mmCIF file of C-alpha atoms in Angstrom:
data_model
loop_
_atom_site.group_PDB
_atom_site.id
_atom_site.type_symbol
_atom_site.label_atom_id
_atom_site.label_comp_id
_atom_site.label_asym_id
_atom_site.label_seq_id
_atom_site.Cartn_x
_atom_site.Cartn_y
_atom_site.Cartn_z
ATOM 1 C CA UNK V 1 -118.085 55.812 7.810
ATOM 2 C CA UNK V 2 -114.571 54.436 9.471
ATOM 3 C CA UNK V 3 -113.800 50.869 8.806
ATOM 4 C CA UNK V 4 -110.853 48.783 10.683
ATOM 5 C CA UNK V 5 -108.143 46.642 8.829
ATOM 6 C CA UNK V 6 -107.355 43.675 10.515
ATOM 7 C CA UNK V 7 -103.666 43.324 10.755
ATOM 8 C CA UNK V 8 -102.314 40.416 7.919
ATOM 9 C CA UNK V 9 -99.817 38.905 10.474
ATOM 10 C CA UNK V 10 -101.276 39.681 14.121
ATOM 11 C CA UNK V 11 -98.365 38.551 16.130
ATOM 12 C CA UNK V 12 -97.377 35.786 18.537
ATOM 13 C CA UNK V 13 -99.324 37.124 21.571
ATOM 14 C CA UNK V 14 -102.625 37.708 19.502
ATOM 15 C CA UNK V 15 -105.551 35.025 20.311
ATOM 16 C CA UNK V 16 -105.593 32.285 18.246
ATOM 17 C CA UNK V 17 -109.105 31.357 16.290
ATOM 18 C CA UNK V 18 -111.508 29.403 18.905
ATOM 19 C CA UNK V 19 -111.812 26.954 16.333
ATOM 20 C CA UNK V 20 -108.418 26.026 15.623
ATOM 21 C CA UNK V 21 -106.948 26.255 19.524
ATOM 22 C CA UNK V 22 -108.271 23.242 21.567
ATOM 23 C CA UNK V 23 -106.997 21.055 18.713
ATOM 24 C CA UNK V 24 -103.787 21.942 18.470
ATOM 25 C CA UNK V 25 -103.223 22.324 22.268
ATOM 26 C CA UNK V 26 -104.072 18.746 22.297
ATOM 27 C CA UNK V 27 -102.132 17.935 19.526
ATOM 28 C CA UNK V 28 -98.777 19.591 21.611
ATOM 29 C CA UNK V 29 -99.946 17.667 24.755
ATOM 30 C CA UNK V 30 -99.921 14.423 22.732
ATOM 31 C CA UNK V 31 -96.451 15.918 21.460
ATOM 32 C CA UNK V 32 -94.961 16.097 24.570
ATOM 33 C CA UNK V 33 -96.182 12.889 26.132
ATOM 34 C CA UNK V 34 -94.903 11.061 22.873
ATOM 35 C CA UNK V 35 -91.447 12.814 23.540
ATOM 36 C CA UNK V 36 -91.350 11.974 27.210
ATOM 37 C CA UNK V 37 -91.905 8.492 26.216
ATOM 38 C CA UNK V 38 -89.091 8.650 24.076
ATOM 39 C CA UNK V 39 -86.903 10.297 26.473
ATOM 40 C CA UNK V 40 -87.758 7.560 29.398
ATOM 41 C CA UNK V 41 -86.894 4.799 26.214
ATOM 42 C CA UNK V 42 -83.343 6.652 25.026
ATOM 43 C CA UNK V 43 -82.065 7.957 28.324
ATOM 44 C CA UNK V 44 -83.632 5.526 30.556
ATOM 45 C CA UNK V 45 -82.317 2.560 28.306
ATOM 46 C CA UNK V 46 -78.842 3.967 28.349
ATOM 47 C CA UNK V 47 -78.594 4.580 32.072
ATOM 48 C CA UNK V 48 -79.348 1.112 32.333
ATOM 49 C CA UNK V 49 -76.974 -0.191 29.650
ATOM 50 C CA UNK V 50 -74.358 1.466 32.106
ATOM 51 C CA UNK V 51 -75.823 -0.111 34.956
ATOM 52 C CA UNK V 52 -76.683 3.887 36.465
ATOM 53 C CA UNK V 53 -80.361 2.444 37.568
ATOM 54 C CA UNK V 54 -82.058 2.837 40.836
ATOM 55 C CA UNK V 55 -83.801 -0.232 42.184
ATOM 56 C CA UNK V 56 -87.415 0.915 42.277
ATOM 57 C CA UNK V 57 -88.836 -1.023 45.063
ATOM 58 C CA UNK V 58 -85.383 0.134 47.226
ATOM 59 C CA UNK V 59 -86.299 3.692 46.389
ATOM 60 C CA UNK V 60 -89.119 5.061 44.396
ATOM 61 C CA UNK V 61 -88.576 8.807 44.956
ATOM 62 C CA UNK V 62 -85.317 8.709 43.517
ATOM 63 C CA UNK V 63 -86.476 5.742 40.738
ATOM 64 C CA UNK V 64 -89.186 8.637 39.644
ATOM 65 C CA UNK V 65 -86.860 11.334 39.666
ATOM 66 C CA UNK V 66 -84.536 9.811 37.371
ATOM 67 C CA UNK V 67 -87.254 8.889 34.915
ATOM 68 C CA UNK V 68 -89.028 12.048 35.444
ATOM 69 C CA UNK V 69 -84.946 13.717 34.266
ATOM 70 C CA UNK V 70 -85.399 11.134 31.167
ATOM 71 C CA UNK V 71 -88.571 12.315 29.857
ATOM 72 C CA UNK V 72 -87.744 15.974 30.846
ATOM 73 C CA UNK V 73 -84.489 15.659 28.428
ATOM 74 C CA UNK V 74 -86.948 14.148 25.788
ATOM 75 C CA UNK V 75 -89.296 16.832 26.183
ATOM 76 C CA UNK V 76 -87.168 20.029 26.090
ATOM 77 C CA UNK V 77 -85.211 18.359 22.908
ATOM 78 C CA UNK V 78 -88.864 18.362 21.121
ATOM 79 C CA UNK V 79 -89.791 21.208 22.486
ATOM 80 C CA UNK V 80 -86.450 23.373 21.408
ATOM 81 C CA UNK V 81 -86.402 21.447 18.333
ATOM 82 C CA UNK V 82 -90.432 23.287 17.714
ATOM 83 C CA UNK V 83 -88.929 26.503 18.821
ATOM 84 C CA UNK V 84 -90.645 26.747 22.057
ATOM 85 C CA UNK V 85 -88.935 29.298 24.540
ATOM 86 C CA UNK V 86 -87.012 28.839 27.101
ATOM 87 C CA UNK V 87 -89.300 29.399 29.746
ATOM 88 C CA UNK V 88 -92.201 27.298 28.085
ATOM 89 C CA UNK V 89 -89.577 24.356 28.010
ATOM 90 C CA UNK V 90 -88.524 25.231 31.468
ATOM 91 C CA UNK V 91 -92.113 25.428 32.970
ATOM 92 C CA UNK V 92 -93.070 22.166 31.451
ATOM 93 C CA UNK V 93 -90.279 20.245 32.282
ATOM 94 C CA UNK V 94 -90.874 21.230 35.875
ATOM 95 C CA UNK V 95 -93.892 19.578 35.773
ATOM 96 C CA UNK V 96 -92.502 16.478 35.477
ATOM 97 C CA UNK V 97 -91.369 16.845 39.367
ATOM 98 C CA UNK V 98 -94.338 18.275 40.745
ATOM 99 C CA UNK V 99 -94.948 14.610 42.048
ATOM 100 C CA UNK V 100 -91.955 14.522 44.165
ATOM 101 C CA UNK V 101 -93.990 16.596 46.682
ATOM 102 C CA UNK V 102 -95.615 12.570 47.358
ATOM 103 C CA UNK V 103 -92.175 11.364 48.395
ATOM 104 C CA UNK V 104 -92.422 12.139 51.622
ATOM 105 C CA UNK V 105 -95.530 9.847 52.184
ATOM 106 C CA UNK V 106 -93.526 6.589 50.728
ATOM 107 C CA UNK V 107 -91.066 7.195 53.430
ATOM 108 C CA UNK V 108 -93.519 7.733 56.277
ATOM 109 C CA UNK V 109 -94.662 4.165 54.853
ATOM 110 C CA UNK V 110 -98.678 6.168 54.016
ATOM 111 C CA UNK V 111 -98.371 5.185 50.556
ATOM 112 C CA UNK V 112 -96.739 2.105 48.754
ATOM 113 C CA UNK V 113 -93.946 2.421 45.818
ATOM 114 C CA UNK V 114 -96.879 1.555 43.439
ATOM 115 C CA UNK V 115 -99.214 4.090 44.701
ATOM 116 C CA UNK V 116 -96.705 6.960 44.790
ATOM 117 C CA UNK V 117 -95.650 6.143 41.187
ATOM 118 C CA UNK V 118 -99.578 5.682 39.872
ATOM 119 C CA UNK V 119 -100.426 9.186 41.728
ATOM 120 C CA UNK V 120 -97.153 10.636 40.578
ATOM 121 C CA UNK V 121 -97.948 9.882 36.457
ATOM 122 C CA UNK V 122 -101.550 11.568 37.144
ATOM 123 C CA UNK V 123 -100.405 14.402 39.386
ATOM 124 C CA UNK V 124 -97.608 14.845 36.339
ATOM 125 C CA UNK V 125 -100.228 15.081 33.735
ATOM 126 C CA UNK V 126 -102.141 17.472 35.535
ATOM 127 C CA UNK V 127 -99.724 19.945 36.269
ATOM 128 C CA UNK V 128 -98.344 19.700 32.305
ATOM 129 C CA UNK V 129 -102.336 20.191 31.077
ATOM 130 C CA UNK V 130 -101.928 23.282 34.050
ATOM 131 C CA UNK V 131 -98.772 24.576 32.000
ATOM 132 C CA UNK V 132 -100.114 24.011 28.995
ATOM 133 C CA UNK V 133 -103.167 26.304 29.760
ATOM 134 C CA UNK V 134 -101.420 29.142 31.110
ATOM 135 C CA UNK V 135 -99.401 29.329 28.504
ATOM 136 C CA UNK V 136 -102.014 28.214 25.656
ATOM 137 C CA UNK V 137 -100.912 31.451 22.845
ATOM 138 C CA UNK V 138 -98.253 30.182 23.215
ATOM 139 C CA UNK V 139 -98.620 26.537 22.191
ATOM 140 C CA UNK V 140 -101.388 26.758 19.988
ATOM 141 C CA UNK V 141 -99.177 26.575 16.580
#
């Protein structure tokens, strides 16, 4: 009769326990949403302390793209802080501009500043959840 011994530590790219996954996925999503808020708070308050603001209703591409580069800083600093890798960090923060593929249809005057910037937030979300999947072994601890 042959029995099998489970490895003691099974390694980064073993599956996590079922159990134990979907909560702490959602507990890194929350993570990273908490440290883009706090990116778009520090960096986005300094810009405008030294008056380095884009007047949103003048131009809402390049308002979102500076707040998207505020929570992006936010982000990777949490996320290198956790000891993500690079390219987890890097793929994640790119999510933040998937959204400036809308541009485009502010300028062609299909979709208002408000519009662009309500779809942007969800599209953003979306493609973070889409990172956050493909790479769930990864950011299940």
């Amino acid at each position: 009769m042959a029995t099998t011994s489970r490895p003691l530590d099974p390694g980064p790219q073993a599956p996590a326990h079922r159990r134990t996954t979907w909560p702490r996925l959602a507990m890194h999503y929350v993570e990273m949403v908490l440290a883009m808020f706090a990116g778009m708070l520090v960096f986005g308050g300094l810009r405008a302390l030294l008056g380095l603001t884009v007047d949103f209703d003048a131009h809402p591409g390049a308002h979102y793209l500076l707040m998207a580069t505020d929570m992006a800083i936010g982000m990777a600093a949490w996320m290198l802080l956790r000891r993500h890798g690079r390219a987890c960090t890097l793929e994640m923060c790119a999510a933040m501009y998937v959204p400036a593929v809308l541009v485009p249809l502010v300028w062609a005057g299909v979709m208002s500043g408000m519009a662009f910037m309500t779809a942007a937030h969800v599209l953003m979300m979306v493609a973070m959840l889409g990172v956050l999947l493909r790479r769930r072994r990864e950011y299940h601890h």
